XYZ file of C-alpha atoms in Angstrom:
717
model
C 88.467 40.840 81.918
C 88.925 37.167 81.118
C 91.769 36.085 78.891
C 90.869 34.445 75.600
C 92.824 32.383 73.117
C 92.082 30.399 69.984
C 92.508 26.754 69.216
C 95.343 26.178 66.786
C 93.843 26.795 63.360
C 90.321 27.125 64.702
C 88.428 29.619 62.595
C 84.797 30.448 63.269
C 83.863 28.131 60.422
C 85.905 25.292 61.829
C 84.356 25.733 65.261
C 80.881 25.551 63.756
C 81.796 22.551 61.634
C 83.319 20.823 64.644
C 80.220 21.361 66.703
C 77.551 20.160 64.300
C 79.604 17.607 62.508
C 79.305 19.375 59.157
C 82.927 18.779 58.218
C 85.196 21.403 56.724
C 84.233 24.576 54.949
C 85.123 23.409 51.442
C 82.517 22.259 48.947
C 81.737 18.747 47.784
C 80.276 15.641 49.348
C 81.889 14.172 52.435
C 83.512 10.753 52.359
C 81.152 9.754 55.150
C 78.221 10.582 52.904
C 79.651 8.625 49.996
C 80.292 5.592 52.183
C 76.724 5.714 53.437
C 75.391 5.692 49.892
C 76.222 2.185 48.725
C 73.248 1.731 46.411
C 72.375 -1.466 44.515
C 72.906 -1.051 40.714
C 69.252 -1.712 39.929
C 68.166 1.124 42.256
C 70.245 3.644 40.362
C 67.832 3.549 37.444
C 64.968 4.754 39.640
C 64.516 8.515 39.937
C 63.663 8.952 43.614
C 62.354 11.956 45.485
C 64.186 14.375 47.757
C 62.903 16.007 50.888
C 64.098 19.250 52.432
C 63.149 20.800 55.769
C 64.484 23.401 58.162
C 65.870 21.936 61.385
C 67.145 24.918 63.350
C 64.103 27.187 62.966
C 60.643 27.348 61.499
C 61.144 28.279 57.813
C 59.417 31.641 58.191
C 61.297 32.489 61.402
C 64.934 32.066 60.373
C 67.450 34.613 61.652
C 71.083 35.583 61.208
C 71.508 34.619 57.552
C 71.809 30.850 57.999
C 69.667 27.810 58.646
C 70.399 24.148 59.289
C 68.408 22.015 56.847
C 67.818 18.293 56.586
C 67.918 16.441 53.268
C 66.159 13.111 52.825
C 66.025 10.851 49.790
C 63.657 8.067 48.831
C 64.849 4.918 47.092
C 66.563 5.783 43.848
C 67.826 9.235 44.863
C 71.427 9.142 46.042
C 72.336 11.493 48.878
C 75.890 11.401 47.542
C 74.673 13.086 44.337
C 72.782 15.882 46.068
C 73.780 19.500 45.620
C 72.169 22.244 47.683
C 71.521 25.738 46.349
C 70.478 28.982 48.045
C 68.784 31.495 45.776
C 70.243 29.682 42.770
C 73.830 29.596 44.055
C 75.511 26.326 45.037
C 76.409 26.588 48.717
C 79.501 24.386 48.415
C 79.069 22.734 51.809
C 78.964 18.944 52.202
C 76.076 16.935 53.557
C 76.916 15.196 56.790
C 75.014 12.618 58.724
C 73.291 14.008 61.813
C 75.336 12.660 64.763
C 72.124 12.026 66.685
C 70.264 10.193 63.926
C 70.140 8.858 60.391
C 69.349 12.076 58.541
C 71.714 14.230 56.493
C 72.097 17.896 57.302
C 73.812 20.942 55.888
C 74.207 24.494 57.139
C 72.994 26.936 54.496
C 74.593 30.345 54.990
C 74.535 33.674 53.196
C 70.772 34.102 53.245
C 69.471 37.577 52.516
C 66.921 39.314 54.697
C 63.426 38.432 53.563
C 62.424 35.611 51.208
C 64.939 32.943 50.148
C 64.677 29.707 48.184
C 66.741 26.664 49.129
C 66.850 23.752 46.686
C 68.311 20.261 46.707
C 68.964 18.630 43.320
C 70.513 15.546 41.802
C 71.786 15.098 38.264
C 69.111 12.453 37.764
C 66.405 15.091 38.106
C 65.257 14.676 41.680
C 64.725 17.954 43.518
C 63.183 19.540 46.563
C 62.458 23.175 47.382
C 62.181 25.029 50.666
C 61.075 28.644 51.061
C 62.551 30.404 54.070
C 62.237 33.934 55.412
C 65.381 35.292 57.039
C 65.417 38.093 59.614
C 68.285 40.184 61.006
C 70.186 38.687 63.943
C 69.347 41.894 65.818
C 65.633 41.140 65.409
C 62.810 41.660 65.662
C 61.008 38.676 64.157
C 57.692 38.523 66.016
C 57.824 40.961 68.943
C 57.232 44.151 66.961
C 59.274 47.354 66.710
C 62.277 47.626 69.015
C 61.864 49.763 72.108
C 63.502 53.168 72.036
C 65.568 54.708 73.502
C 67.975 51.822 74.078
C 71.416 51.910 75.691
C 74.179 49.380 74.974
C 76.099 47.493 77.661
C 78.643 45.546 75.581
C 81.664 47.269 77.127
C 80.435 46.596 80.656
C 80.064 42.955 79.597
C 83.609 42.569 78.273
C 82.665 42.540 74.586
C 84.122 45.915 73.688
C 82.306 48.870 72.140
C 79.050 48.143 70.325
C 79.527 48.011 66.571
C 76.138 49.450 65.643
C 72.947 51.001 67.020
C 71.591 47.508 67.772
C 74.366 46.980 70.349
C 76.061 44.248 68.323
C 79.543 42.976 69.171
C 81.947 40.367 67.731
C 81.596 36.790 68.944
C 84.374 35.715 71.294
C 85.416 32.591 73.183
C 86.800 32.259 76.693
C 88.002 29.105 78.436
C 87.771 28.360 82.150
C 88.651 25.377 84.271
C 87.417 24.109 87.575
C 90.361 23.561 89.827
C 90.987 20.960 92.470
C 90.060 23.746 94.871
C 86.463 23.574 93.574
C 86.595 27.068 92.036
C 86.435 28.139 88.384
C 89.495 29.984 87.050
C 90.317 31.536 83.662
C 92.319 29.074 81.584
C 95.507 30.806 80.474
C 97.743 27.928 79.396
C 96.095 24.498 79.341
C 99.389 22.589 79.026
C 100.880 24.185 82.117
C 97.685 24.007 84.126
C 96.788 20.348 83.582
C 97.813 19.394 87.114
C 95.419 21.929 88.576
C 92.409 20.943 86.477
C 89.730 18.786 88.063
C 87.948 16.093 86.093
C 84.237 15.470 85.824
C 82.132 12.513 84.717
C 79.123 13.372 82.582
C 75.752 11.674 82.855
C 76.599 9.532 79.822
C 79.702 8.168 81.549
C 82.546 10.148 79.958
C 85.271 11.405 82.288
C 86.897 14.544 80.885
C 88.966 17.485 82.109
C 86.666 20.058 83.714
C 87.420 22.738 81.122
C 84.606 24.950 79.894
C 84.438 27.038 76.742
C 82.115 30.061 76.887
C 80.901 31.538 73.630
C 79.727 35.153 73.918
C 77.892 37.350 71.460
C 74.790 39.408 70.801
C 71.466 38.082 69.474
C 68.235 40.090 69.381
C 70.161 43.012 70.916
C 70.891 40.919 74.022
C 74.203 39.519 75.273
C 74.270 35.732 75.409
C 76.710 33.170 76.802
C 76.918 29.473 75.891
C 79.045 27.251 78.133
C 80.114 23.692 77.284
C 82.773 21.251 78.411
C 85.594 21.527 75.866
C 89.303 20.751 76.079
C 91.141 23.121 73.704
C 94.184 20.844 73.574
C 92.277 18.133 71.677
C 92.128 18.102 67.859
C 89.578 20.553 66.522
C 88.067 18.022 64.136
C 86.155 16.145 66.818
C 82.893 16.946 68.544
C 82.848 18.612 71.951
C 84.107 15.719 74.044
C 82.084 16.459 77.136
C 78.712 17.556 75.762
C 75.947 15.144 76.745
C 73.691 16.348 73.884
C 71.335 18.139 76.270
C 70.830 21.885 76.645
C 69.777 23.926 79.687
C 68.678 27.548 79.402
C 68.565 29.696 82.517
C 66.034 32.456 83.113
C 66.507 35.253 85.652
C 64.049 36.829 88.048
C 62.439 40.183 88.737
C 60.087 42.217 86.586
C 61.699 45.355 85.218
C 61.194 48.172 82.744
C 64.721 48.925 81.576
C 65.484 50.633 78.281
C 68.906 49.047 77.948
C 70.664 45.897 76.787
C 71.526 44.536 80.204
C 74.964 43.270 81.149
C 76.618 40.054 82.253
C 80.056 38.441 82.197
C 81.442 35.264 80.656
C 81.643 33.529 84.027
C 77.883 34.012 84.549
C 77.432 30.857 82.468
C 79.592 28.695 84.750
C 76.854 26.620 86.363
C 78.442 23.623 88.054
C 75.225 21.611 88.462
C 74.717 21.425 84.715
C 78.251 21.677 83.343
C 79.627 18.956 85.611
C 77.051 16.599 84.104
C 77.913 17.565 80.532
C 75.005 19.866 79.729
C 75.413 22.868 77.494
C 74.318 25.884 79.520
C 73.005 29.129 78.021
C 71.985 32.520 79.370
C 71.128 35.933 77.931
C 70.601 39.399 79.344
C 67.166 39.389 77.694
C 66.232 36.300 79.686
C 66.404 38.184 82.975
C 62.874 39.335 83.731
C 64.186 42.334 85.638
C 65.450 43.757 82.354
C 62.337 43.662 80.172
C 59.233 42.130 81.738
C 57.868 41.003 78.368
C 57.247 37.316 77.657
C 56.747 37.899 73.930
C 60.203 39.458 73.568
C 61.801 36.863 75.839
C 60.230 34.007 73.897
C 61.410 35.454 70.602
C 64.930 35.759 72.014
C 64.917 32.183 73.304
C 63.741 30.985 69.896
C 66.590 32.861 68.175
C 69.181 31.632 70.688
C 68.013 28.057 70.238
C 68.336 28.444 66.463
C 71.896 29.720 66.821
C 72.762 26.870 69.170
C 71.430 24.212 66.792
C 73.262 25.731 63.823
C 76.509 25.916 65.779
C 76.478 22.783 67.944
C 73.726 20.499 66.664
C 70.222 19.503 67.652
C 70.076 18.769 71.390
C 68.385 15.622 72.591
C 66.188 17.948 74.636
C 66.193 21.432 76.112
C 65.211 22.235 79.675
C 64.496 25.566 81.329
C 65.641 26.510 84.800
C 65.141 29.607 86.932
C 63.111 31.047 89.759
C 60.579 33.805 90.348
C 60.588 35.904 87.171
C 62.651 33.101 85.657
C 59.800 30.709 86.396
C 57.382 33.138 84.770
C 59.456 33.147 81.592
C 59.578 29.356 81.348
C 55.801 29.141 81.616
C 55.020 32.015 79.257
C 57.563 30.995 76.626
C 56.209 27.447 76.570
C 52.666 28.768 76.333
C 53.520 31.222 73.527
C 56.376 29.394 71.727
C 55.824 25.630 72.150
C 58.747 23.440 71.177
C 61.499 25.805 72.278
C 61.660 24.220 75.752
C 60.999 20.511 76.295
C 60.877 20.554 80.092
C 60.422 23.200 82.787
C 62.066 23.495 86.211
C 60.435 26.656 87.618
C 61.270 27.461 91.227
C 59.545 29.906 93.607
C 57.063 30.303 90.778
C 54.499 32.823 89.701
C 52.128 31.986 86.842
C 52.947 35.111 84.813
C 53.865 38.790 84.986
C 50.259 39.933 84.648
C 50.052 39.740 88.436
C 47.642 41.902 90.369
C 50.583 43.771 91.882
C 48.803 47.159 92.132
C 46.434 45.694 94.764
C 49.190 45.646 97.377
C 50.153 49.204 96.501
C 46.558 50.306 97.020
C 46.297 48.435 100.305
C 49.531 49.855 101.695
C 48.364 53.309 100.688
C 45.109 52.705 102.556
C 46.831 51.310 105.660
C 48.942 54.494 105.919
C 45.851 56.715 105.852
C 43.779 57.957 108.824
C 40.935 55.776 107.526
C 42.838 52.682 108.688
C 43.311 53.931 112.243
C 42.680 51.146 114.723
C 43.338 48.292 112.294
C 45.377 45.505 113.901
C 48.174 43.638 112.166
C 45.949 40.549 112.169
C 43.230 42.439 110.333
C 45.647 43.854 107.754
C 47.008 40.383 107.114
C 43.507 38.970 106.816
C 42.508 41.312 103.989
C 45.793 40.931 102.061
C 45.727 37.153 102.433
C 49.509 36.928 102.597
C 51.513 36.082 105.687
C 52.495 39.057 107.856
C 53.905 41.995 105.928
C 54.279 40.206 102.574
C 51.921 42.654 100.877
C 54.170 45.496 102.034
C 57.101 43.609 100.496
C 55.194 43.504 97.217
C 54.523 47.230 97.364
C 58.171 48.044 98.006
C 59.512 45.734 95.328
C 57.204 45.940 92.352
C 54.641 48.707 92.628
C 57.290 51.040 91.095
C 56.953 49.164 87.781
C 53.478 50.674 87.359
C 54.784 54.200 88.044
C 55.633 56.155 84.896
C 57.257 58.901 86.975
C 59.827 56.531 88.534
C 62.778 57.782 86.476
C 65.240 55.236 87.851
C 62.954 52.436 86.656
C 63.934 53.004 83.026
C 67.542 51.984 83.593
C 68.793 54.836 81.420
C 72.021 56.663 82.122
C 70.601 59.724 80.414
C 67.625 60.671 82.590
C 66.705 63.450 80.177
C 65.233 60.707 77.976
C 62.732 59.687 80.656
C 59.095 60.749 80.737
C 58.074 63.756 82.787
C 54.473 64.946 82.807
C 55.469 68.566 82.339
C 58.955 68.738 80.855
C 59.135 65.596 78.700
C 55.655 64.156 78.057
C 56.935 62.046 75.142
C 59.878 60.507 77.003
C 60.450 56.861 77.881
C 57.775 55.652 80.309
C 59.007 53.178 82.921
C 55.865 51.052 83.264
C 55.011 47.456 82.515
C 52.348 48.400 79.992
C 54.766 50.645 78.110
C 57.290 47.782 77.863
C 54.428 45.814 76.278
C 53.054 48.524 74.018
C 53.462 46.301 70.950
C 51.115 43.804 72.609
C 48.586 46.115 74.278
C 48.562 48.910 71.690
C 48.419 52.678 72.220
C 45.572 54.757 73.494
C 44.990 57.316 70.716
C 43.830 59.864 73.300
C 47.110 59.906 75.234
C 49.622 58.216 72.951
C 50.589 56.025 75.927
C 50.351 52.253 76.071
C 46.908 50.944 76.917
C 46.624 49.778 80.515
C 44.722 46.592 81.473
C 44.651 46.938 85.289
C 41.113 46.923 86.700
C 39.573 46.604 90.162
C 35.965 47.639 89.513
C 33.541 45.533 91.574
C 36.278 43.933 93.644
C 35.239 43.431 97.270
C 38.557 43.657 99.084
C 38.564 41.752 102.388
C 35.374 39.777 101.691
C 36.610 36.528 103.256
C 38.002 38.430 106.241
C 34.567 39.980 106.752
C 32.799 36.634 106.510
C 35.328 35.103 108.914
C 34.568 37.843 111.440
C 38.137 39.175 111.406
C 37.127 42.672 110.273
C 33.934 44.545 111.021
C 31.300 45.655 108.527
C 32.415 49.272 108.895
C 36.049 48.332 108.279
C 35.023 46.366 105.184
C 32.981 49.290 103.886
C 35.655 51.890 104.597
C 38.337 49.753 102.924
C 36.274 49.453 99.760
C 35.191 53.097 99.815
C 38.753 54.360 100.111
C 40.860 51.769 98.271
C 40.792 53.738 95.015
C 42.924 52.897 92.005
C 45.803 54.090 89.830
C 45.822 56.504 86.919
C 47.669 55.896 83.641
C 50.928 57.069 85.248
C 50.468 54.748 88.221
C 49.606 57.520 90.693
C 46.984 56.810 93.355
C 43.521 58.221 92.743
C 40.213 58.091 94.585
C 38.417 56.323 91.741
C 38.997 52.663 91.022
C 41.116 51.545 88.080
C 39.247 50.840 84.856
C 41.123 48.611 82.451
C 41.338 49.512 78.788
C 39.141 46.959 76.946
C 41.653 46.537 74.107
C 44.472 45.916 76.572
C 42.420 43.371 78.531
C 41.625 41.467 75.347
C 45.315 41.575 74.390
C 46.411 40.249 77.796
C 44.471 37.057 77.163
C 44.927 36.747 73.392
C 48.699 37.169 73.632
C 49.148 34.762 76.532
C 50.598 37.518 78.716
C 48.053 36.286 81.240
C 49.042 32.632 81.352
C 45.782 30.706 81.302
C 47.486 27.320 80.989
C 47.075 26.756 77.256
C 49.472 26.928 74.308
C 52.256 24.388 74.720
C 51.954 23.921 78.483
C 50.081 20.608 78.296
C 52.951 18.910 76.488
C 55.959 19.515 78.732
C 57.009 18.044 82.072
C 56.828 20.731 84.776
C 58.416 20.373 88.215
C 57.553 23.356 90.398
C 59.792 23.471 93.453
C 60.585 25.869 96.260
C 62.191 26.282 99.639
C 59.347 27.493 101.855
C 59.566 31.212 102.583
C 55.992 32.389 103.250
C 56.694 33.071 106.925
C 59.714 35.210 106.023
C 57.349 37.800 104.517
C 58.737 36.801 101.135
C 56.695 37.615 98.045
C 57.389 34.084 96.749
C 54.437 32.510 98.535
C 53.553 28.936 97.728
C 49.896 29.356 96.751
C 51.200 30.336 93.303
C 52.053 26.700 92.489
C 48.411 25.819 93.128
C 47.237 28.741 91.001
C 49.379 27.417 88.150
C 47.825 23.986 88.657
C 44.297 25.399 88.547
C 45.049 27.127 85.260
C 46.507 23.954 83.739
C 43.433 22.013 84.832
C 41.078 24.622 83.399
C 42.866 24.657 80.040
C 43.764 20.990 79.622
C 41.421 18.966 81.818
C 44.167 17.903 84.225
C 47.597 18.951 85.443
C 49.155 15.493 85.460
C 52.282 16.849 83.768
C 52.968 19.123 86.764
C 54.754 18.117 89.972
C 54.991 20.285 93.119
C 57.844 19.884 95.619
C 58.365 21.977 98.764
C 61.252 21.838 101.223
C 62.193 23.806 104.320
C 63.764 27.268 104.265
C 67.232 27.405 102.709
C 68.750 29.809 105.173
C 71.321 32.450 104.327
C 74.424 31.286 102.433
C 77.141 30.160 104.810
C 74.754 29.282 107.636
C 74.228 25.740 109.002
C 70.652 25.883 107.698
C 71.916 26.468 104.175
C 74.515 23.724 104.452
C 71.900 21.214 105.607
C 69.142 22.259 103.200
C 67.642 19.781 100.748
C 69.452 20.054 97.407
C 66.256 20.589 95.463
C 67.856 21.747 92.191
C 69.876 18.529 91.906
C 66.946 16.302 92.826
C 64.718 18.088 90.331
C 67.313 17.773 87.577
C 67.700 14.047 88.315
C 63.965 13.492 87.951
C 63.668 15.746 84.914
C 66.556 13.992 83.157
C 64.921 10.625 83.679
C 61.574 12.003 82.483
C 62.847 13.702 79.323
C 65.225 10.863 78.413
C 62.287 8.452 78.483
C 60.234 10.773 76.297
C 63.116 11.201 73.848
C 63.448 7.420 73.504
C 59.765 7.092 72.591
C 59.213 7.701 68.849
C 55.524 8.459 69.345
C 54.458 12.028 68.511
C 54.518 14.509 71.364
C 51.256 14.640 73.305
C 49.983 15.220 76.809
C 49.442 11.488 77.183
C 53.052 10.793 76.190
C 54.339 13.265 78.779
C 52.263 11.691 81.539
C 53.121 8.153 80.432
C 56.832 8.698 80.990
C 56.618 10.512 84.319
C 59.128 8.734 86.610
C 57.933 7.198 89.865
C 59.651 9.859 91.996
C 57.948 12.697 90.098
C 54.947 13.026 92.408
C 53.768 15.867 94.620
C 55.271 15.991 98.053
C 57.284 17.794 100.697
C 60.538 17.344 102.583
C 60.366 17.580 106.364
C 62.984 19.072 108.677
C 64.935 15.801 108.565
C 64.958 15.994 104.732
C 62.629 13.001 104.452
C 60.323 13.149 101.445
C 56.587 12.649 102.000
C 54.509 11.982 98.905
C 51.205 13.837 99.165
C 49.138 15.668 96.588
C 49.390 19.436 96.918
C 46.079 21.155 97.628
C 44.463 24.204 99.204
C 43.294 22.140 102.210
C 45.240 23.388 105.252
C 44.201 20.314 107.252
C 46.589 18.075 105.290
C 50.010 17.067 106.609
C 51.599 18.852 103.636
C 49.921 22.135 104.475
C 50.334 21.812 108.228
C 54.061 21.587 107.567
C 54.064 24.380 104.972
C 50.815 26.390 105.255
C 49.253 27.898 102.143
C 48.288 31.558 102.228
C 46.150 33.711 99.965
C 46.451 37.064 98.206
C 44.124 40.090 97.941
C 41.986 38.861 95.050
C 41.614 35.382 96.491
C 40.429 37.000 99.719
C 37.994 38.998 97.586
C 36.523 35.744 96.309
C 38.420 35.110 93.068
C 38.691 31.459 92.000
C 41.928 29.500 92.591
C 43.165 30.170 89.037
C 43.046 33.926 89.842
C 43.241 34.767 86.149
C 40.487 37.369 85.916
C 41.718 40.794 84.867
C 38.268 42.408 84.923
C 35.343 40.648 86.541
C 31.782 40.471 85.309
C 29.381 42.165 87.717
C 26.234 41.124 89.517
C 23.872 43.108 91.784
C 24.759 43.284 95.472
C 23.179 40.297 97.229
C 23.084 40.536 101.014
C 22.929 36.727 101.233
C 26.637 36.705 100.295
C 27.602 38.178 103.688
C 27.696 36.319 106.988
C 27.844 39.582 108.910
C 24.710 41.571 109.667
C 24.425 44.935 107.889
C 22.261 47.748 109.185
C 20.087 49.650 106.736
C 22.640 52.462 106.644
C 25.497 50.016 106.064
C 23.557 48.323 103.262
C 23.046 51.705 101.631
C 26.774 52.416 101.935
C 27.598 49.047 100.357
C 25.382 49.708 97.367
C 26.841 53.182 97.013
C 30.360 51.729 96.922
C 29.316 49.291 94.194
C 26.627 51.105 92.168
C 27.160 48.844 89.145
C 27.444 45.652 91.159
C 30.146 43.415 92.592
C 32.317 40.731 91.025
C 30.478 37.614 89.936
C 33.201 35.030 90.359
C 30.972 32.261 89.006
C 31.492 33.714 85.532
C 34.673 34.022 83.476
C 36.363 37.397 83.369
C 35.445 40.020 80.819
C 36.937 38.947 77.459
C 38.584 35.956 79.122
C 40.109 33.470 76.683
C 42.971 31.050 76.270
C 45.901 32.266 74.200
C 44.691 33.194 70.701
C 47.516 31.437 68.855
C 51.160 30.533 69.303
C 54.039 32.328 67.555
C 51.957 35.477 67.099
C 53.417 38.487 65.318
C 53.057 42.021 66.686
């Protein structure tokens, strides 16, 4: 594992004080504060007012026993005379001016779990009071009871044995340097290695040794890493020399159902794109969607990590998200559910959420393997799935297992005896998406299992393929007669899936189905991708347009969203990869310009403010094979130059007639109307159609059953 060493005399307290500029750990008022408080003699006779607010977290959502607070004073109240108390006890820490502004801040530690009272007082009688609610650093705060069973991975992550049942571990620090060879190495002796260490120039113009400190620890039962430029040979009383006051948080892909902590290593935080520019860079095992596919839990974790960062290093100028696939999902859901945690989003190869209609591809692949699909051509199969080629089969292989409660490997448990088995262990851990979200969806009292929202009643699979003449009437009828559904364990059944009404309501109310509301109107979003539709990749580009449709439905427009597409990346090490457009760097350049402009504007955050500061290069467009950018609005119209270069495909529910937003979990029904079909049905075929859909077919002109925008942000489960 990586070697670690301490700065000379650098205790945990000194590191924290260094980072936020709070001074030493002794009590009293700092000299800086006293110097800033030169008050005219006549003002001293006025008893002014004090103000007190939490900076690092919402007062009711504090975690870990500490909170960074801001103290303000009106004319006549001297900051130099202020003492701060927690639950009646003087905290003994000095006020220090916020390095990024004119306010005075202090870190209040030693909070007890539950209710706490923080007070600021002066001898002249001025006072302010702040009620805060502290929660354990292991959580939960909002996400509801912890999942069980739960296996620790601290040893696999280089943090040593877990110290408790919540998989906690001591905080540690590791240093790395980027060498002249362009590779990161553990820093063993900075004085001897100076000649080998490269230098980097941050975006604010400081040239510093390319040395990175990685802080590691456990928050909300997940292992986090925070990387920042930091030269350990400099005095420990200064701020981090290389930090540009901006924070990037990375989010990982997939969609998993693991009952464990996840693992990573200290070097997983060594992201050259961000660190070379001076960004702080943070990751967490919880923020990998393949671990726990649960936006509520991931948002809570991000909130807690951000609080810890602010209390340790200071308030960042802004915080940006980065990550693809399931990492894109997290950025969107967290901003919808927990606005203010992320200020800008850089989602790549995006999906709108993890409430995808994944079971549809499982059902279709099951049908295609049956004798009922004999004679179907590849063109016809593609036409009813909507995807390019065998993409639907890729979906079935990759993610249909997350709806299968009998998939024992899906739980990520070393001890398989803990996993659900219908006969031998009916109360074991169930490896399904709905069971990972049981706090959100609730339990079915009849089974004790999590309620399941998946529904395909009334869905006319292959409708557009029928009307285009690609499949026959009999093929359309047979497909819909035989498509079936999934039972509560995810097994195929002849009957269609019927979603639990409570679960469907919860999908919308919680924001698990991202309908574009919450905080999504007030952040810059740059969706970007290297085109991979024709590689039978599940990351097909129609999803960016689905996200846009949802933003438009919720907010009236999607002017805060930009869509960029470039050519395929190619495999690492190939000429194609070497010559690919460097989309991540271009996106970060544009996002930095966008968020810097917003940060410089003192106006309150609003959708109009976001759009106002959009830089000129932040417009829809695509890069051609010569890496030339063509500005053109992204759309569903395949006659445009954009879409002729990078065609847009569909997916099963869009082929079935769903609207572009594709956010309907359960459709409202209407009677079968033969005018909806371009093909001619015989009397017998009409009778078959009505027998397949005795209660009617989806009425896509109406919103889904119990459709709504997110009920509220920062909900508690």
